[in-house]
Amino acid sequence: MMLIDCPHCGPRAQEEFTYERTRDSVVPLDAAPAAAMATLYARANPRGEEDEIWRHTLGCRGWLELRRHRMTHAIVAVRPLGPAVLP
Amino acid sequence: MTGTRSTRWPQGRYSALALLRGALGGHRHWGRAWRAAEPRASYDVVIIGGGAHGLATAYYLASQHGIRNVAVVEKGWIGGGNTGRNTTIVRSNYRQAPLQRLLEHSLKLWEGLSDELNYNVMFSPRGALFLGHSDADMTRLAERGDSLRAMGIDAELMDVDAVRRLVPLLDFSPHARWPIQGGMIQHRGGTARHDAVAWGYARAADNLGVDVIENCEVTGFVREGDRVTGIETTRGAIAAGKVAICVAGNSGHVAGLAGLRLPIESHTLQAYVTEPVKPMIDTVIMSQSLHCYISQSDKGGIVAGGDPDGFPSYAQRGQPVRLEDAIAQAIALVPALSRLRMVRCWSGVTDMSFDGSPIIGDLPLRNLYINGGWCYGGFKATPGSGHLYAHHLATGQPHPIAAPFDLPRFAQGRTIDEAGVGPMPQHR
């Protein structure tokens, strides 16, 4: 279990949050087909740290960016996300 | 299956006679089931991953294609990854034709596997039952059953009375949390002993000359331009004519060592087992509406599982919340389970592909191949997966059954999306 420090609500239990996608998988609206496919389908999927988009679904419903280690589950950084980068 | 099978069996063929002879001698004559091979400088084919899929691939390369200069490199020990972490269910009753062909090919191999390997994999076709909880469920099951029977795969739609006769311990009351309206069973489905599958393939492959190398983790690839010529490992470099990745759960990590990005995310999936009890469930109970699956092992423990954890992780441990959900589902379906003690829970890392189907075939680098993306359903495919992958490695061409599962299907819009949820591994 992880304790996620929501920038709006403070530290809350992981079960309140939903994983959405990786930070680098948001397809720009003007992306060319090849770039759009790569962004949509290809993942680094590292056994290490990755930037991820999560949502505080059962809390403030705000969108967050987490930098999280996928082996240790250590959360390196949390920051709020604005509409500009949302899918 | 027929193959160029060796009768060498350095430790002796397993048989009732050998068992009897062992009994007279205090069972002291049994040797290792496979050699502790040291890595050699080069092989025709190096298979990365000593799970059952990789070992099966090596076995079929040797037995069907006569390619015996093969190594299987495993970072830990044989059967220590997902092969020993699944819930051992075997079935072929999928919805879409490519998956039906793939899993039926595998099921047919399961049926003769113990004999083929001279190793009891305890394949037990005790029936795989899907429950229907609503009119919509029953319509969906009937549709799937029709498509299965059209493909020549057995499927039987059952009304609630038939389900009651088969599994009387289910909660059939109208006030049940998930009322039962009927089901659909594949009688040829069932379970197998997962460890035995890995051990049996390892022993049979070793017998044909394959080197099974444990405690040997891949740390990189040796390349000449766009061609892969070998691997770097914790036990030194190994040159290879072909390198076959077969590490479902860690496909993203290993492909990453070659600089590739795959349509795969690694997620954890949990399962648990109770104390052993006398036989109480003699079929495999599944509910796809709940994502719940329950069976009783031959040792007597009730083995069950639920949903994946829902976010990417390589940690082989799960969240208590999801485990509680899985237990609650099982108890709601079979209330008698509430009286049992759970003895163990565990978690495996699943390769969640972006359409829910496996990826078998070429990678953008020459001489490098992939077999992965099995999501949470790889165990049942073990013999077929190895058989088809071996065909591809030996001939350079995909087997017709495996051809739809190539990597370019994502870019070409040919995804095989059984659940119809799109490229969202966490919602599968």
Coordinates of C-alpha atoms in Angstrom, one line a residue:
Chain A
M1 CA 0.0 0.0 0.0
M2 CA 1.1 3.5 -0.7
L3 CA 0.4 6.7 1.1
I4 CA 0.0 9.4 -1.6
D5 CA 0.5 13.0 -0.6
C6 CA -2.3 14.8 -2.6
P7 CA -1.3 18.4 -3.1
H8 CA -4.8 19.5 -2.3
C9 CA -5.9 17.1 0.4
G10 CA -2.6 15.9 2.1
P11 CA -1.5 12.4 2.7
R12 CA -4.3 9.9 1.8
A13 CA -4.6 6.1 1.4
Q14 CA -3.8 4.7 -2.0
E15 CA -7.2 3.2 -2.4
E16 CA -8.7 6.7 -2.9
F17 CA -6.6 7.1 -6.0
T18 CA -6.8 5.7 -9.6
Y19 CA -3.9 5.2 -12.0
E20 CA -4.6 6.7 -15.3
R21 CA -1.6 6.4 -17.7
T22 CA 2.0 7.4 -18.0
R23 CA 2.9 11.0 -18.4
D24 CA 4.5 10.5 -21.8
S25 CA 1.5 8.7 -23.2
V26 CA -0.7 11.8 -23.6
V27 CA -1.2 12.2 -27.4
P28 CA -1.1 15.7 -28.6
L29 CA -4.1 16.6 -30.7
D30 CA -2.0 17.6 -33.7
A31 CA 0.3 14.5 -33.6
A32 CA 1.1 12.8 -36.9
P33 CA -0.3 9.2 -37.1
A34 CA 3.1 7.5 -36.5
A35 CA 3.8 9.6 -33.5
A36 CA 0.3 9.2 -32.2
M37 CA 0.6 5.4 -32.5
A38 CA 3.9 5.4 -30.7
T39 CA 2.6 7.6 -27.9
L40 CA -0.6 5.5 -27.6
Y41 CA 1.0 2.1 -27.6
A42 CA 4.7 2.1 -26.8
R43 CA 5.8 2.2 -23.2
A44 CA 9.2 2.3 -21.5
N45 CA 7.6 0.2 -18.7
P46 CA 10.8 0.5 -16.6
R47 CA 11.7 -1.6 -13.6
G48 CA 12.5 1.7 -12.0
E49 CA 11.1 5.3 -11.8
E50 CA 8.4 6.5 -14.2
D51 CA 6.2 9.6 -14.4
E52 CA 2.6 8.7 -14.1
I53 CA -0.8 10.4 -14.1
W54 CA -3.1 9.5 -11.3
R55 CA -6.4 10.8 -10.1
H56 CA -7.7 11.4 -6.6
T57 CA -10.9 9.7 -7.6
L58 CA -12.4 9.2 -4.1
G59 CA -11.2 12.5 -2.8
C60 CA -10.9 15.9 -4.5
R61 CA -11.0 14.3 -8.0
G62 CA -7.9 16.3 -8.9
W63 CA -5.4 15.0 -11.4
L64 CA -1.8 14.4 -10.2
E65 CA 1.5 13.6 -11.6
L66 CA 3.5 11.0 -9.6
R67 CA 7.1 10.1 -10.1
R68 CA 7.0 6.6 -8.6
H69 CA 9.4 3.6 -8.5
R70 CA 7.7 0.6 -9.9
M71 CA 9.7 -2.0 -7.9
T72 CA 9.8 -0.3 -4.5
H73 CA 6.6 1.8 -4.9
A74 CA 8.5 4.7 -3.4
I75 CA 6.9 8.0 -4.5
V76 CA 9.6 10.5 -5.4
A77 CA 7.4 13.5 -6.3
V78 CA 3.7 14.5 -6.5
R79 CA 2.5 17.6 -8.3
P80 CA -0.9 18.8 -9.4
L81 CA -1.8 18.7 -13.1
G82 CA -3.7 21.3 -15.0
P83 CA -6.0 20.9 -18.0
A84 CA -3.2 21.7 -20.5
V85 CA -1.7 18.2 -20.3
L86 CA -4.8 16.1 -19.7
P87 CA -5.8 13.4 -22.2
Chain B
M1 CA 2.6 -35.3 -31.0
T2 CA 5.5 -37.1 -32.6
G3 CA 9.0 -36.0 -32.5
T4 CA 12.6 -37.1 -32.7
R5 CA 12.5 -38.1 -29.1
S6 CA 15.7 -39.3 -27.4
T7 CA 15.4 -42.3 -25.1
R8 CA 18.6 -41.3 -23.3
W9 CA 16.9 -40.2 -20.0
P10 CA 20.3 -40.1 -18.0
Q11 CA 18.4 -40.4 -14.7
G12 CA 16.2 -43.1 -16.0
R13 CA 12.7 -42.9 -17.5
Y14 CA 10.0 -42.3 -14.9
S15 CA 7.7 -45.3 -14.7
A16 CA 5.8 -47.5 -12.2
L17 CA 8.6 -50.0 -12.4
A18 CA 11.2 -47.3 -11.6
L19 CA 9.1 -46.3 -8.7
L20 CA 8.9 -49.8 -7.4
R21 CA 12.6 -50.3 -7.8
G22 CA 13.1 -47.0 -5.9
A23 CA 10.8 -48.2 -3.1
L24 CA 12.9 -51.4 -2.7
G25 CA 16.1 -49.3 -2.5
G26 CA 14.7 -46.6 -0.2
H27 CA 14.4 -44.1 -3.1
R28 CA 18.1 -43.3 -3.0
H29 CA 18.8 -43.8 -6.7
W30 CA 16.9 -40.8 -8.0
G31 CA 19.3 -38.2 -9.5
R32 CA 18.8 -34.6 -10.7
A33 CA 15.9 -34.1 -13.1
W34 CA 18.1 -31.8 -15.2
R35 CA 21.8 -30.9 -15.3
A36 CA 23.0 -27.7 -13.6
A37 CA 24.4 -26.4 -16.9
E38 CA 27.2 -23.8 -17.1
P39 CA 26.8 -21.2 -19.8
R40 CA 28.9 -22.0 -22.9
A41 CA 30.3 -19.3 -25.2
S42 CA 27.7 -19.6 -27.9
Y43 CA 24.4 -21.3 -28.9
D44 CA 22.2 -21.4 -32.0
V45 CA 19.3 -20.1 -29.9
V46 CA 19.3 -18.5 -26.5
I47 CA 15.9 -18.3 -24.8
I48 CA 15.7 -15.6 -22.1
G49 CA 13.4 -16.8 -19.3
G50 CA 13.2 -20.2 -17.6
G51 CA 9.5 -20.2 -17.0
A52 CA 7.3 -22.9 -18.4
H53 CA 6.9 -21.0 -21.7
G54 CA 10.6 -20.6 -22.3
L55 CA 11.3 -24.2 -21.3
A56 CA 8.5 -25.4 -23.6
T57 CA 9.9 -23.4 -26.4
A58 CA 13.3 -25.1 -25.9
Y59 CA 11.8 -28.5 -25.7
Y60 CA 9.8 -28.1 -28.9
L61 CA 12.8 -26.6 -30.7
A62 CA 14.8 -29.7 -29.8
S63 CA 12.0 -32.3 -30.2
Q64 CA 10.1 -30.9 -33.3
H65 CA 12.8 -29.0 -35.1
G66 CA 16.0 -30.9 -34.2
I67 CA 17.6 -27.6 -32.9
R68 CA 19.4 -28.8 -29.8
N69 CA 22.2 -26.3 -29.4
V70 CA 19.9 -24.2 -27.2
A71 CA 20.2 -22.5 -23.8
V72 CA 17.5 -21.3 -21.5
V73 CA 18.8 -18.6 -19.2
E74 CA 16.8 -17.9 -16.0
K75 CA 17.5 -15.0 -13.6
G76 CA 16.3 -17.0 -10.6
W77 CA 15.3 -20.6 -10.4
I78 CA 13.1 -22.7 -12.7
G79 CA 9.4 -22.2 -12.0
G80 CA 10.1 -19.3 -9.5
G81 CA 8.3 -16.6 -11.5
N82 CA 4.8 -16.5 -12.9
T83 CA 4.8 -20.3 -13.6
G84 CA 4.6 -20.9 -9.9
R85 CA 2.3 -18.0 -9.1
N86 CA -0.8 -18.6 -11.3
T87 CA -4.0 -20.4 -10.3
T88 CA -3.3 -23.3 -12.7
I89 CA -6.5 -23.0 -14.8
V90 CA -6.5 -24.5 -18.3
R91 CA -9.2 -23.8 -20.8
S92 CA -9.7 -22.6 -24.4
N93 CA -13.2 -21.1 -24.3
Y94 CA -12.3 -17.6 -25.5
R95 CA -14.6 -15.3 -27.5
Q96 CA -12.6 -14.3 -30.5
A97 CA -11.5 -16.7 -33.2
P98 CA -7.7 -16.1 -33.1
L99 CA -7.6 -16.7 -29.3
Q100 CA -9.9 -19.7 -29.7
R101 CA -7.4 -21.2 -32.2
L102 CA -4.4 -20.4 -30.0
L103 CA -5.8 -21.8 -26.8
E104 CA -7.4 -24.8 -28.4
H105 CA -4.1 -25.7 -30.0
S106 CA -2.6 -25.5 -26.5
L107 CA -5.4 -27.5 -24.9
K108 CA -4.9 -30.3 -27.3
L109 CA -1.2 -30.4 -26.3
W110 CA -2.2 -30.4 -22.6
E111 CA -4.2 -33.5 -23.2
G112 CA -1.1 -35.6 -24.1
L113 CA 1.5 -33.6 -22.2
S114 CA 2.3 -36.0 -19.3
D115 CA 2.9 -38.8 -21.7
E116 CA 4.9 -36.6 -24.1
L117 CA 7.2 -35.4 -21.3
N118 CA 7.3 -38.6 -19.3
Y119 CA 6.4 -36.4 -16.4
N120 CA 3.1 -36.2 -14.5
V121 CA 1.9 -32.6 -15.0
M122 CA -1.4 -33.6 -13.2
F123 CA -3.5 -32.2 -16.0
S124 CA -7.0 -32.6 -14.6
P125 CA -9.9 -31.8 -17.1
R126 CA -12.4 -31.3 -14.3
G127 CA -14.4 -28.8 -16.2
A128 CA -14.1 -25.0 -16.4
L129 CA -17.4 -23.3 -15.4
F130 CA -18.4 -19.7 -16.1
L131 CA -21.2 -18.5 -13.9
G132 CA -24.0 -16.2 -15.3
H133 CA -25.5 -13.7 -12.8
S134 CA -28.0 -11.9 -15.0
D135 CA -30.0 -12.1 -18.3
A136 CA -27.2 -10.2 -19.9
D137 CA -24.6 -12.6 -18.6
M138 CA -26.6 -15.6 -19.9
T139 CA -27.0 -14.0 -23.4
R140 CA -23.2 -13.3 -23.5
L141 CA -22.4 -16.9 -22.4
A142 CA -24.8 -18.3 -25.1
E143 CA -23.2 -16.2 -27.7
R144 CA -19.8 -17.3 -26.7
G145 CA -20.8 -20.9 -26.5
D146 CA -22.2 -20.7 -30.1
S147 CA -19.0 -19.3 -31.4
L148 CA -17.0 -21.9 -29.6
R149 CA -19.1 -24.8 -31.0
A150 CA -18.8 -23.3 -34.5
M151 CA -15.1 -23.6 -34.0
G152 CA -15.3 -27.2 -32.9
I153 CA -14.6 -26.4 -29.2
D154 CA -16.7 -27.9 -26.5
A155 CA -19.1 -25.6 -24.7
E156 CA -22.3 -26.4 -22.8
L157 CA -24.8 -23.8 -21.6
M158 CA -26.2 -24.8 -18.3
D159 CA -29.4 -23.7 -16.5
V160 CA -29.4 -23.0 -12.8
D161 CA -30.5 -26.6 -11.9
A162 CA -27.6 -28.1 -13.8
V163 CA -25.2 -25.7 -12.1
R164 CA -26.7 -26.6 -8.7
R165 CA -26.1 -30.3 -9.4
L166 CA -22.5 -29.6 -10.4
V167 CA -21.6 -27.2 -7.6
P168 CA -24.1 -27.5 -4.8
L169 CA -22.0 -25.3 -2.5
L170 CA -22.7 -22.1 -4.5
D171 CA -25.1 -19.6 -3.0
F172 CA -28.3 -20.1 -5.1
S173 CA -30.6 -18.1 -2.8
P174 CA -32.5 -15.2 -4.5
H175 CA -30.9 -12.9 -2.0
A176 CA -27.4 -13.9 -2.9
R177 CA -25.0 -11.0 -3.5
W178 CA -24.5 -12.3 -7.0
P179 CA -27.5 -14.5 -7.9
I180 CA -26.8 -17.4 -10.2
Q181 CA -28.9 -17.8 -13.3
G182 CA -26.9 -20.5 -15.0
G183 CA -23.5 -21.0 -16.5
M184 CA -21.4 -22.3 -19.4
I185 CA -18.9 -25.1 -18.9
Q186 CA -16.0 -26.4 -21.0
H187 CA -15.7 -30.0 -19.9
R188 CA -12.2 -30.4 -21.3
G189 CA -10.9 -27.5 -19.2
G190 CA -9.5 -27.9 -15.8
T191 CA -6.2 -27.5 -13.9
A192 CA -2.7 -28.7 -14.0
R193 CA 0.2 -28.8 -11.5
H194 CA 2.1 -25.6 -12.5
D195 CA 5.5 -26.5 -11.0
A196 CA 5.4 -29.9 -12.6
V197 CA 4.9 -28.3 -16.0
A198 CA 8.1 -26.3 -15.6
W199 CA 10.0 -29.2 -14.2
G200 CA 8.7 -31.6 -16.8
Y201 CA 9.7 -29.3 -19.7
A202 CA 13.1 -28.6 -18.1
R203 CA 13.8 -32.3 -17.7
A204 CA 12.6 -33.2 -21.2
A205 CA 14.5 -30.3 -22.8
D206 CA 17.7 -31.1 -20.8
N207 CA 17.3 -34.7 -22.0
L208 CA 17.5 -33.5 -25.6
G209 CA 20.6 -31.6 -24.9
V210 CA 19.3 -28.1 -24.0
D211 CA 21.3 -26.2 -21.4
V212 CA 19.0 -25.0 -18.6
I213 CA 21.0 -22.2 -16.8
E214 CA 19.7 -20.9 -13.6
N215 CA 20.8 -17.8 -11.6
C216 CA 21.8 -16.1 -14.9
E217 CA 20.2 -12.7 -15.4
V218 CA 20.3 -10.9 -18.7
T219 CA 21.9 -7.4 -18.3
G220 CA 22.2 -6.4 -21.9
F221 CA 22.2 -7.3 -25.6
V222 CA 25.2 -7.6 -27.9
R223 CA 24.4 -5.8 -31.2
E224 CA 26.0 -5.3 -34.6
G225 CA 24.0 -2.5 -36.1
D226 CA 20.3 -3.6 -36.1
R227 CA 21.3 -7.2 -35.6
V228 CA 21.4 -8.9 -32.1
T229 CA 24.4 -11.3 -31.8
G230 CA 24.2 -12.3 -28.2
I231 CA 23.4 -11.3 -24.6
E232 CA 25.3 -10.0 -21.6
T233 CA 24.5 -11.8 -18.4
T234 CA 25.5 -11.9 -14.8
R235 CA 27.5 -15.0 -15.7
G236 CA 29.2 -13.5 -18.8
A237 CA 28.5 -12.9 -22.4
I238 CA 26.8 -15.6 -24.5
A239 CA 26.8 -15.4 -28.3
A240 CA 23.6 -16.5 -30.0
G241 CA 22.3 -17.0 -33.6
K242 CA 18.9 -16.1 -32.3
V243 CA 17.7 -14.5 -29.0
A244 CA 14.2 -15.3 -27.9
I245 CA 12.7 -13.2 -25.1
C246 CA 10.2 -15.2 -23.1
V247 CA 9.9 -13.4 -19.8
A248 CA 6.2 -12.4 -19.5
G249 CA 6.0 -10.0 -16.5
N250 CA 9.3 -8.5 -17.3
S251 CA 9.0 -8.1 -21.1
G252 CA 9.1 -4.3 -20.8
H253 CA 12.3 -4.4 -18.8
V254 CA 14.1 -6.9 -21.0
A255 CA 13.0 -5.2 -24.3
G256 CA 14.2 -2.0 -22.7
L257 CA 17.7 -3.4 -22.4
A258 CA 17.6 -3.6 -26.2
G259 CA 16.3 0.0 -26.4
L260 CA 12.7 -1.1 -27.5
R261 CA 9.4 0.0 -26.2
L262 CA 6.5 -2.4 -26.2
P263 CA 2.7 -2.0 -25.9
I264 CA 2.9 -3.7 -22.5
E265 CA 2.7 -2.5 -18.9
S266 CA 3.6 -4.7 -16.0
H267 CA 0.9 -5.0 -13.3
T268 CA 0.7 -7.2 -10.2
L269 CA -2.0 -9.9 -9.7
Q270 CA -2.7 -11.7 -6.5
A271 CA -4.0 -15.1 -5.6
Y272 CA -4.4 -17.0 -2.4
V273 CA -4.8 -20.5 -1.0
T274 CA -6.6 -21.9 2.0
E275 CA -5.7 -24.8 4.3
P276 CA -6.2 -28.2 2.7
V277 CA -9.7 -29.7 3.2
K278 CA -11.5 -32.7 1.9
P279 CA -12.9 -32.5 -1.7
M280 CA -15.6 -29.8 -1.8
I281 CA -15.2 -28.2 -5.2
D282 CA -14.5 -30.6 -8.1
T283 CA -14.7 -28.1 -11.0
V284 CA -13.2 -24.7 -11.7
I285 CA -15.6 -22.0 -10.8
M286 CA -15.2 -18.7 -12.6
S287 CA -17.2 -15.5 -13.0
Q288 CA -16.0 -13.1 -15.7
S289 CA -18.5 -10.5 -14.5
L290 CA -16.8 -10.5 -11.1
H291 CA -13.3 -11.6 -12.3
C292 CA -13.3 -14.4 -9.7
Y293 CA -11.9 -17.9 -10.1
I294 CA -12.0 -20.7 -7.6
S295 CA -10.7 -24.3 -7.7
Q296 CA -9.5 -26.9 -5.3
S297 CA -5.9 -28.2 -5.7
D298 CA -5.2 -31.9 -5.6
K299 CA -3.6 -31.2 -2.1
G300 CA -7.0 -29.9 -1.0
G301 CA -6.4 -26.2 -0.7
I302 CA -8.9 -23.8 -2.2
V303 CA -7.0 -21.7 -4.7
A304 CA -8.6 -18.4 -5.7
G305 CA -7.9 -15.0 -7.1
G306 CA -9.4 -11.7 -8.2
D307 CA -8.6 -8.5 -10.0
P308 CA -5.1 -7.1 -10.9
D309 CA -4.0 -4.3 -8.7
G310 CA -4.7 -1.7 -11.3
F311 CA -1.4 0.2 -11.6
P312 CA 2.0 -0.6 -13.0
S313 CA 4.3 -2.5 -10.7
Y314 CA 7.1 -5.0 -10.8
A315 CA 6.8 -5.7 -7.1
Q316 CA 5.8 -9.3 -6.5
R317 CA 3.5 -8.3 -3.7
G318 CA -0.1 -7.1 -3.8
Q319 CA -2.4 -4.6 -2.1
P320 CA -4.4 -5.9 0.9
V321 CA -7.5 -4.0 -0.4
R322 CA -7.6 -6.0 -3.7
L323 CA -6.9 -9.3 -1.8
E324 CA -9.9 -8.5 0.5
D325 CA -12.1 -7.9 -2.6
A326 CA -11.0 -11.2 -4.1
I327 CA -11.8 -13.1 -0.8
A328 CA -15.2 -11.3 -0.5
Q329 CA -16.2 -12.4 -4.0
A330 CA -15.3 -16.0 -3.3
I331 CA -17.1 -16.1 0.0
A332 CA -20.2 -14.5 -1.6
L333 CA -20.3 -17.2 -4.3
V334 CA -19.4 -20.1 -2.0
P335 CA -20.3 -19.1 1.6
A336 CA -18.8 -22.3 3.1
L337 CA -15.3 -20.8 2.2
S338 CA -15.7 -18.4 5.1
R339 CA -14.9 -21.2 7.5
L340 CA -11.5 -21.9 6.0
R341 CA -8.2 -20.3 7.0
M342 CA -6.1 -18.7 4.4
V343 CA -2.6 -20.1 4.6
R344 CA -0.8 -18.1 1.8
C345 CA -1.2 -15.2 -0.6
W346 CA 1.2 -14.1 -3.2
S347 CA 1.5 -12.0 -6.2
G348 CA 2.9 -12.3 -9.7
V349 CA 3.9 -9.6 -12.3
T350 CA 1.8 -9.8 -15.4
D351 CA 2.6 -8.5 -18.8
M352 CA -0.5 -6.4 -19.5
S353 CA -0.6 -5.9 -23.3
F354 CA -2.6 -3.1 -24.8
D355 CA -5.2 -5.3 -26.3
G356 CA -5.2 -8.1 -23.7
S357 CA -3.7 -10.6 -26.1
P358 CA -0.2 -12.0 -26.3
I359 CA 2.6 -10.8 -28.6
I360 CA 4.4 -13.5 -30.4
G361 CA 6.9 -12.9 -33.2
D362 CA 9.6 -10.6 -34.6
L363 CA 10.9 -7.5 -33.0
P364 CA 12.4 -4.5 -34.9
L365 CA 15.9 -5.8 -34.3
R366 CA 17.0 -8.8 -36.4
N367 CA 17.5 -12.1 -34.7
L368 CA 15.6 -10.9 -31.6
Y369 CA 12.1 -12.3 -31.0
I370 CA 9.4 -11.8 -28.4
N371 CA 6.8 -14.0 -26.7
G372 CA 5.1 -12.1 -24.0
G373 CA 2.1 -9.9 -23.2
W374 CA 0.2 -12.8 -21.8
C375 CA -1.7 -10.6 -19.3
Y376 CA -3.1 -12.8 -16.5
G377 CA -3.8 -15.8 -18.8
G378 CA -0.5 -17.3 -19.8
F379 CA -0.4 -20.5 -17.9
K380 CA -3.1 -22.3 -19.9
A381 CA -1.3 -21.4 -23.1
T382 CA 2.1 -22.9 -22.0
P383 CA 2.4 -25.9 -24.4
G384 CA 0.9 -24.0 -27.4
S385 CA 2.9 -20.9 -26.7
G386 CA 6.2 -22.9 -26.6
H387 CA 5.2 -25.0 -29.7
L388 CA 4.3 -22.0 -31.8
Y389 CA 7.3 -19.9 -30.7
A390 CA 9.6 -22.8 -31.5
H391 CA 8.1 -23.0 -35.0
H392 CA 8.8 -19.3 -35.5
L393 CA 12.4 -19.5 -34.2
A394 CA 13.1 -22.6 -36.2
T395 CA 11.5 -21.5 -39.5
G396 CA 11.8 -17.7 -39.3
Q397 CA 8.1 -17.6 -40.2
P398 CA 5.1 -17.3 -37.8
H399 CA 2.9 -20.4 -37.4
P400 CA -0.5 -19.6 -38.9
I401 CA -2.1 -19.8 -35.5
A402 CA 0.4 -17.3 -34.0
A403 CA 0.5 -15.0 -37.0
P404 CA -2.4 -12.7 -35.8
F405 CA -0.5 -12.0 -32.6
D406 CA 2.5 -10.2 -34.2
L407 CA 3.7 -6.8 -32.8
P408 CA 2.8 -4.7 -35.9
R409 CA -0.9 -5.4 -35.3
F410 CA -1.1 -2.4 -32.9
A411 CA 0.1 0.1 -35.5
Q412 CA -2.0 -1.6 -38.2
G413 CA -5.3 -1.6 -36.3
R414 CA -5.5 -5.4 -36.0
T415 CA -5.7 -5.6 -32.2
I416 CA -7.3 -8.7 -30.7
D417 CA -9.2 -7.1 -27.9
E418 CA -11.2 -9.8 -26.1
A419 CA -12.6 -7.4 -23.5
G420 CA -13.1 -4.5 -25.9
V421 CA -11.6 -1.9 -23.6
G422 CA -8.9 -0.4 -25.8
P423 CA -5.3 0.4 -24.9
M424 CA -6.0 0.7 -21.2
P425 CA -4.2 -2.2 -19.4
Q426 CA -5.4 -1.1 -16.0
H427 CA -9.0 -1.5 -17.0
R428 CA -8.7 -5.1 -18.2

